[in-house]
CSV table of C-alpha atoms in Angstrom, one decimal:
chain,number,residue,atom,x,y,z
A,164,MET,CA,24.3,-8.2,-16.2
A,165,THR,CA,25.8,-11.0,-17.9
A,166,SER,CA,24.3,-14.6,-18.0
A,167,THR,CA,26.7,-16.1,-15.3
A,168,ALA,CA,25.1,-13.6,-12.9
A,169,LEU,CA,21.4,-14.7,-13.8
A,170,GLN,CA,22.1,-18.4,-13.1
A,171,PRO,CA,20.5,-19.3,-10.0
A,172,THR,CA,23.0,-19.8,-6.3
A,173,PRO,CA,22.4,-23.2,-5.4
A,174,ALA,CA,20.2,-24.0,-2.8
A,175,PRO,CA,21.8,-24.4,0.7
A,176,PRO,CA,21.1,-27.9,1.9
A,177,ALA,CA,18.2,-29.1,3.9
A,178,ALA,CA,18.6,-28.7,7.7
A,179,SER,CA,18.7,-31.8,9.3
A,180,ASP,CA,16.0,-32.1,12.0
A,181,GLY,CA,18.9,-31.7,14.7
A,182,GLN,CA,19.6,-28.0,12.9
A,183,ALA,CA,16.4,-27.2,12.8
A,184,ALA,CA,15.9,-27.8,16.5
A,185,ARG,CA,18.8,-25.3,17.4
A,186,VAL,CA,17.2,-22.3,15.6
A,187,PRO,CA,16.6,-20.0,18.7
A,188,VAL,CA,13.3,-20.5,20.5
A,189,ARG,CA,12.9,-16.5,20.9
A,190,GLU,CA,14.2,-16.3,17.1
A,191,ARG,CA,11.7,-18.3,15.9
A,192,ILE,CA,8.7,-16.5,18.1
A,193,ALA,CA,10.1,-13.4,16.6
A,194,SER,CA,9.8,-14.1,13.1
A,195,GLN,CA,6.1,-15.5,13.8
A,196,VAL,CA,4.9,-12.2,15.9
A,197,GLN,CA,6.5,-10.3,13.2
A,198,ARG,CA,4.7,-12.1,10.2
A,199,HIS,CA,1.7,-12.6,11.9
A,200,GLY,CA,0.9,-10.2,14.6
A,201,ALA,CA,-1.2,-7.9,12.3
A,202,LEU,CA,-3.9,-11.2,11.5
A,203,ALA,CA,-3.3,-12.2,15.4
A,204,VAL,CA,-4.4,-8.7,16.6
A,205,LEU,CA,-7.6,-8.3,14.0
A,206,VAL,CA,-9.2,-11.8,14.9
A,207,LEU,CA,-8.8,-10.3,18.7
A,208,VAL,CA,-9.8,-7.1,17.8
A,209,VAL,CA,-13.0,-8.7,15.7
A,210,ALA,CA,-14.0,-11.5,18.2
A,211,ILE,CA,-14.1,-8.2,20.8
A,212,ALA,CA,-16.5,-5.9,18.5
A,213,SER,CA,-18.5,-8.8,17.4
A,214,ALA,CA,-19.4,-10.0,21.0
A,215,THR,CA,-19.8,-6.3,22.3
A,216,SER,CA,-21.9,-4.9,19.5
A,217,SER,CA,-24.9,-6.1,17.9
A,218,THR,CA,-24.7,-3.8,14.8
A,219,PHE,CA,-21.1,-4.5,14.2
A,220,PRO,CA,-21.4,-8.2,12.7
A,221,THR,CA,-24.5,-7.0,10.5
A,222,TRP,CA,-23.8,-7.1,6.1
A,223,ASN,CA,-24.7,-3.5,6.3
A,224,ASN,CA,-21.6,-2.5,8.2
A,225,ILE,CA,-19.1,-5.5,6.5
A,226,SER,CA,-20.2,-3.7,3.6
A,227,SER,CA,-19.3,-0.8,4.5
A,228,ILE,CA,-15.4,-1.6,5.6
A,229,LEU,CA,-14.8,-2.8,3.1
A,230,GLY,CA,-16.2,-1.3,0.1
A,231,SER,CA,-15.5,2.7,1.6
A,232,ASN,CA,-12.3,1.7,1.9
A,233,ALA,CA,-11.0,-0.5,-1.4
A,234,PHE,CA,-9.6,1.8,-3.3
A,235,VAL,CA,-7.3,3.2,-0.4
A,236,TRP,CA,-6.4,0.0,0.0
A,237,LEU,CA,-4.5,-0.1,-3.4
A,238,LEU,CA,-2.2,2.8,-2.4
A,239,ALA,CA,-1.4,0.2,0.3
A,240,LEU,CA,-0.4,-2.1,-2.0
A,241,GLY,CA,1.7,0.1,-4.0
A,242,MET,CA,3.4,1.2,-1.1
A,243,THR,CA,4.1,-2.3,0.1
A,244,PHE,CA,6.4,-3.0,-3.1
A,245,VAL,CA,8.1,0.0,-2.4
A,246,ILE,CA,8.9,-0.2,1.2
A,247,ILE,CA,10.2,-3.6,1.2
A,248,THR,CA,12.8,-1.9,-1.1
A,249,GLY,CA,13.9,0.6,1.7
A,250,GLY,CA,12.2,3.5,0.3
A,251,ILE,CA,9.1,5.4,0.3
A,252,ASP,CA,6.6,7.2,-1.6
A,253,LEU,CA,5.0,10.4,-0.3
A,254,SER,CA,3.1,11.1,-3.4
A,255,VAL,CA,0.3,8.9,-3.9
A,256,GLY,CA,-2.6,10.8,-1.7
A,257,SER,CA,-1.7,13.7,-4.5
A,258,MET,CA,-1.9,11.0,-7.7
A,259,PHE,CA,-5.1,9.1,-6.1
A,260,ALA,CA,-6.5,12.4,-6.2
A,261,LEU,CA,-5.8,13.3,-9.6
A,262,GLY,CA,-6.3,9.8,-10.7
A,263,GLY,CA,-10.1,11.0,-9.7
A,264,VAL,CA,-10.1,14.3,-11.4
A,265,LEU,CA,-8.3,12.8,-14.6
A,266,GLY,CA,-10.7,9.6,-14.6
A,267,ALA,CA,-14.0,11.9,-14.4
A,268,TYR,CA,-12.7,14.1,-17.0
A,269,GLY,CA,-11.7,11.2,-19.3
A,270,SER,CA,-15.2,9.8,-18.7
A,271,ARG,CA,-17.1,12.2,-20.9
A,272,HIS,CA,-15.1,11.3,-23.8
A,273,GLY,CA,-15.5,7.4,-23.3
A,274,THR,CA,-14.9,4.3,-20.5
A,275,TRP,CA,-11.5,3.4,-22.1
A,276,LEU,CA,-10.1,7.4,-21.4
A,277,ALA,CA,-11.6,7.1,-18.0
A,278,ILE,CA,-9.3,4.5,-17.2
A,279,LEU,CA,-6.5,5.1,-19.7
A,280,LEU,CA,-5.7,8.5,-19.0
A,281,PRO,CA,-5.0,8.3,-15.2
A,282,LEU,CA,-3.0,4.7,-15.3
A,283,ALA,CA,-1.0,6.8,-18.3
A,284,VAL,CA,-0.1,9.8,-15.9
A,285,GLY,CA,0.4,7.5,-13.1
A,286,ALA,CA,3.2,5.3,-14.6
A,287,ALA,CA,4.8,8.3,-15.6
A,288,TRP,CA,5.1,10.4,-13.2
A,289,GLY,CA,6.3,7.4,-11.4
A,290,THR,CA,8.9,6.3,-13.5
A,291,VAL,CA,10.5,9.8,-13.0
A,292,GLN,CA,10.3,10.1,-9.6
A,293,GLY,CA,11.9,6.1,-9.7
A,294,LEU,CA,14.5,7.5,-12.2
A,295,LEU,CA,16.0,10.5,-9.9
A,296,ILE,CA,15.8,7.9,-6.8
A,297,ALA,CA,17.0,5.2,-8.7
A,298,TYR,CA,20.2,6.9,-11.3
A,299,ALA,CA,20.2,10.5,-9.6
A,300,ARG,CA,20.9,8.7,-6.1
A,301,MET,CA,18.5,11.5,-4.5
A,302,ALA,CA,16.5,10.4,-1.5
A,303,PRO,CA,13.2,8.8,-1.9
A,304,PHE,CA,11.5,10.9,0.7
A,305,ILE,CA,12.7,14.4,-0.7
A,306,VAL,CA,11.6,13.1,-4.6
A,307,SER,CA,8.5,12.0,-3.4
A,308,LEU,CA,8.1,14.9,-1.3
A,309,VAL,CA,8.3,16.8,-4.1
A,310,GLY,CA,5.7,14.6,-5.6
A,311,LEU,CA,3.3,15.2,-3.3
A,312,LEU,CA,3.7,19.3,-3.6
A,313,GLY,CA,3.9,18.9,-7.9
A,314,LEU,CA,0.8,17.0,-8.0
A,315,ARG,CA,-1.3,19.2,-5.8
A,316,GLY,CA,-0.7,21.8,-8.0
A,317,LEU,CA,-1.1,20.3,-11.2
A,318,LEU,CA,-4.2,19.0,-10.0
A,319,GLN,CA,-5.1,22.6,-8.9
A,320,ALA,CA,-3.9,23.2,-12.8
A,321,VAL,CA,-6.6,21.0,-14.1
A,322,THR,CA,-9.5,21.8,-12.1
A,323,SER,CA,-8.8,25.8,-12.4
A,324,GLU,CA,-7.4,26.1,-8.7
A,325,GLY,CA,-10.5,23.8,-8.1
A,326,ALA,CA,-13.0,26.0,-9.7
A,327,THR,CA,-13.5,23.3,-12.2
A,328,THR,CA,-15.3,19.7,-10.9
A,329,TYR,CA,-15.5,17.6,-13.8
A,330,LEU,CA,-18.8,14.7,-13.1
A,331,VAL,CA,-18.7,11.5,-14.5
A,332,PRO,CA,-21.9,11.0,-16.8
A,333,ALA,CA,-25.0,9.6,-15.7
A,334,HIS,CA,-24.8,6.9,-18.8
A,335,SER,CA,-21.1,6.1,-18.8
A,336,TRP,CA,-20.1,2.5,-18.0
A,337,PHE,CA,-17.9,3.8,-16.0
A,338,ARG,CA,-19.8,4.6,-12.5
A,339,HIS,CA,-20.4,0.9,-12.5
A,340,LEU,CA,-16.1,0.3,-11.7
A,341,GLY,CA,-16.9,2.5,-8.9
A,342,ALA,CA,-21.1,0.6,-7.3
A,343,GLY,CA,-21.6,-1.3,-4.7
A,344,THR,CA,-19.7,-3.2,-2.5
A,345,TRP,CA,-18.6,-6.4,-4.3
A,346,THR,CA,-17.3,-5.1,-7.8
A,347,PRO,CA,-14.4,-2.4,-6.5
A,348,VAL,CA,-14.0,-5.4,-4.0
A,349,LEU,CA,-13.3,-8.1,-6.1
A,350,VAL,CA,-10.6,-5.7,-8.8
A,351,VAL,CA,-8.9,-4.7,-5.4
A,352,ALA,CA,-8.6,-8.4,-4.4
A,353,ALA,CA,-7.5,-9.4,-7.8
A,354,LEU,CA,-5.1,-7.2,-7.8
A,355,PHE,CA,-3.5,-8.1,-4.3
A,356,VAL,CA,-3.7,-11.5,-5.7
A,357,LEU,CA,-1.5,-10.3,-8.8
A,358,GLY,CA,0.7,-8.7,-6.5
A,359,ALA,CA,1.5,-11.7,-4.1
A,360,VAL,CA,2.6,-13.6,-7.3
A,361,LEU,CA,4.8,-10.9,-8.4
A,362,LEU,CA,6.2,-10.7,-4.8
A,363,THR,CA,6.9,-13.9,-4.2
A,364,ARG,CA,6.9,-16.0,-7.3
A,365,THR,CA,9.2,-13.8,-9.6
A,366,ARG,CA,12.6,-12.9,-10.0
A,367,PHE,CA,11.2,-9.3,-10.2
A,368,GLY,CA,10.0,-9.5,-6.0
A,369,ALA,CA,13.3,-11.4,-5.1
A,370,THR,CA,15.3,-8.3,-6.5
A,371,LEU,CA,12.8,-6.1,-4.5
A,372,THR,CA,13.8,-7.9,-1.2
A,373,ALA,CA,17.2,-8.2,-1.6
A,374,LEU,CA,17.2,-4.6,-2.8
A,375,GLY,CA,15.9,-4.0,0.2
A,376,GLY,CA,18.0,-6.4,3.2
A,377,ASN,CA,20.9,-5.1,1.7
A,378,GLU,CA,21.3,-3.2,-1.6
A,379,HIS,CA,25.5,-3.3,-1.7
A,380,ALA,CA,25.2,-6.9,-1.6
A,381,ALA,CA,22.1,-7.3,-4.3
A,382,ARG,CA,24.7,-5.1,-6.9
A,383,LEU,CA,27.2,-7.7,-5.8
A,384,MET,CA,24.6,-10.6,-7.0
A,385,GLY,CA,24.8,-8.8,-10.4
A,386,LEU,CA,20.9,-8.0,-9.7
A,387,PRO,CA,19.1,-5.0,-11.7
A,388,VAL,CA,18.8,-2.5,-8.7
A,389,GLU,CA,18.8,0.6,-11.2
A,390,ARG,CA,15.8,-1.3,-13.1
A,391,ALA,CA,14.2,-2.6,-9.8
A,392,LYS,CA,14.0,0.9,-8.7
A,393,VAL,CA,12.5,2.5,-11.3
A,394,LEU,CA,9.8,-0.2,-11.9
A,395,VAL,CA,8.7,-0.2,-8.2
A,396,TYR,CA,8.2,3.8,-8.1
A,397,LEU,CA,6.4,2.8,-11.8
A,398,LEU,CA,3.9,0.8,-9.9
A,399,SER,CA,3.1,2.8,-7.4
A,400,GLY,CA,2.5,5.6,-9.2
A,401,THR,CA,0.3,4.0,-11.3
A,402,LEU,CA,-1.7,1.9,-8.6
A,403,ALA,CA,-2.3,5.1,-7.0
A,404,ALA,CA,-3.4,6.7,-10.3
A,405,GLY,CA,-6.1,3.6,-10.8
A,406,ALA,CA,-7.1,3.6,-7.2
A,407,GLY,CA,-8.3,7.4,-7.4
A,408,ALA,CA,-9.9,6.7,-10.7
A,409,LEU,CA,-12.0,4.1,-9.8
A,410,GLY,CA,-12.7,6.5,-7.0
A,411,GLY,CA,-13.8,9.3,-9.1
A,412,ALA,CA,-16.3,6.2,-10.3
A,413,ARG,CA,-17.4,5.6,-7.1
A,414,LEU,CA,-18.5,9.2,-6.1
A,415,GLY,CA,-19.2,10.1,-9.8
A,416,SER,CA,-17.3,13.4,-9.5
A,417,GLY,CA,-13.3,14.1,-9.6
A,418,VAL,CA,-12.9,15.7,-6.2
A,419,THR,CA,-9.5,17.9,-5.6
A,420,THR,CA,-9.8,17.6,-1.7
A,421,ILE,CA,-9.4,14.1,-1.3
A,422,GLY,CA,-6.5,11.9,-0.5
A,423,VAL,CA,-4.8,14.4,2.0
A,424,GLY,CA,-3.1,12.2,4.2
A,425,TYR,CA,-3.4,9.0,2.7
A,426,GLU,CA,0.1,8.3,2.1
A,427,LEU,CA,0.5,8.0,5.8
A,428,THR,CA,-2.4,5.5,5.9
A,429,ALA,CA,-1.1,3.2,3.7
A,430,ILE,CA,2.4,3.4,5.4
A,431,ALA,CA,0.8,2.9,8.4
A,432,SER,CA,-1.1,-0.2,7.2
A,433,VAL,CA,1.9,-1.5,5.6
A,434,VAL,CA,4.2,-1.1,8.7
A,435,ILE,CA,1.4,-2.8,10.7
A,436,GLY,CA,1.2,-5.3,8.3
A,437,GLY,CA,4.3,-6.5,9.7
A,438,THR,CA,6.6,-5.1,6.6
A,439,LEU,CA,10.0,-3.6,7.6
A,440,LEU,CA,10.0,0.0,7.8
A,441,THR,CA,14.0,-0.4,6.8
A,442,GLY,CA,13.2,-3.0,3.8
A,443,GLY,CA,14.0,-6.7,2.8
A,444,ALA,CA,10.9,-8.0,5.0
A,445,GLY,CA,7.5,-7.8,4.2
A,446,SER,CA,4.7,-9.6,2.8
A,447,ILE,CA,0.9,-8.7,0.8
A,448,GLY,CA,-0.5,-11.0,3.0
A,449,GLY,CA,0.8,-9.1,5.9
A,450,THR,CA,-0.4,-5.5,4.3
A,451,VAL,CA,-3.7,-7.2,3.8
A,452,SER,CA,-3.9,-7.8,7.3
A,453,GLY,CA,-2.7,-4.0,8.3
A,454,VAL,CA,-5.6,-2.5,6.1
A,455,LEU,CA,-8.3,-4.9,7.7
A,456,LEU,CA,-7.0,-3.8,11.0
A,457,LEU,CA,-7.0,-0.1,10.6
A,458,ALA,CA,-10.6,-0.2,8.8
A,459,VAL,CA,-12.5,-2.3,11.6
A,460,ILE,CA,-10.2,0.1,14.6
A,461,HIS,CA,-11.8,3.6,12.5
A,462,ASN,CA,-15.1,1.5,12.3
A,463,LEU,CA,-14.7,1.0,16.0
A,464,ILE,CA,-13.9,4.7,17.0
A,465,ASP,CA,-16.8,6.0,14.6
A,466,HIS,CA,-19.3,4.4,16.4
A,467,TYR,CA,-18.2,4.7,20.2
A,468,PHE,CA,-15.9,8.2,19.9
A,469,SER,CA,-17.9,9.9,16.7
A,470,GLN,CA,-18.0,12.8,19.2
A,471,TYR,CA,-14.5,13.4,18.8
A,472,GLY,CA,-14.1,13.4,15.0
A,473,SER,CA,-11.4,12.7,12.8
A,474,ALA,CA,-8.6,14.4,14.7
A,475,PHE,CA,-8.7,11.1,17.1
A,476,THR,CA,-9.2,8.7,15.0
A,477,ASP,CA,-5.3,9.8,13.0
A,478,THR,CA,-4.3,10.0,17.1
A,479,VAL,CA,-4.8,6.2,17.3
A,480,ASN,CA,-3.2,5.4,13.9
A,481,GLY,CA,-0.2,7.4,15.2
A,482,GLY,CA,-0.3,5.3,18.5
A,483,PHE,CA,-0.3,2.3,16.7
A,484,LEU,CA,2.3,3.0,14.0
A,485,ALA,CA,4.6,4.0,16.8
A,486,VAL,CA,3.6,0.8,19.1
A,487,VAL,CA,4.7,-1.6,16.1
A,488,VAL,CA,7.8,0.3,15.0
A,489,LEU,CA,8.9,0.1,18.6
A,490,LEU,CA,8.1,-3.4,18.6
A,491,GLN,CA,9.7,-4.3,14.9
A,492,THR,CA,12.6,-2.8,16.3
A,493,LEU,CA,13.0,-4.8,19.3
A,494,LEU,CA,12.3,-7.9,17.7
A,495,SER,CA,15.1,-7.0,15.0
A,496,ARG,CA,17.7,-6.8,18.2
A,497,THR,CA,16.3,-10.2,19.5
A,498,GLN,CA,17.3,-11.6,16.0
A,499,GLN,CA,20.6,-10.1,16.2
A,500,LEU,CA,21.5,-11.0,19.8
A,501,GLU,CA,20.5,-14.8,19.0
């Protein structure tokens, strides 16, 4: 990229009050619904649940919602960056499980190895996926599907077909990272804040949004498209592995059977939060609303419909996702018509 291309483009002249008034009402409504729809639904669901159930607004229940889901939310954080570029990463559920096993294995040799080993493997795997997508021009769906299967195979190899379970030593400080409610929640909250800054306050974040909006135009602007793609999958893989390691610290062992379907939960949370599945628009705040909304709904299902098991939860997930994607399509058509 030339130095000329790095120069920021001149800001457009500020719109006058008359110009702002000419922005179509339907376009403004569509934009607000897309950005804040999940938050509005979340507030409504929480209000109804609090009014109809005496157990929902208790600290034990809130602690369960936050602490039990905190590590899975990191998958949604990484997925937000990926989807904003117009890509997809189906490997994060498998990486989550592998990260837990590697973290538990590393904890037997020290806390730092328990943290760094899964992060290194997650970053390396994400980089390989990014290189294949960016430079070999392979479809993200195919590459990450191979990653999903390949990581499960690697997980089986590391654990001798699942026969070996690595336990975190009882005296290991690594256990503290996943203990209780506030430690994991604060770790996740700090990473979400960093993610929001990265997306909204840096040139890298602007490049991801431009890439997802129109890759060809981003190339013409001189933006580092290939490098951004590699970095975004590196970020997703690292966060997934880190989430798995922290989950292993919470469970006290590396569990080979967890993480199945987590990639779909992450995708649903991101899309429900307002990030366009086609890329080019989205926010970390929206993802927070999306993951909280699904977590609250799952909690209510467990409370009122526990007799139907996880199948009912998956059905609700699918239904929510279908409604949101349909709504996004309608909003997009509304904006195009304007």
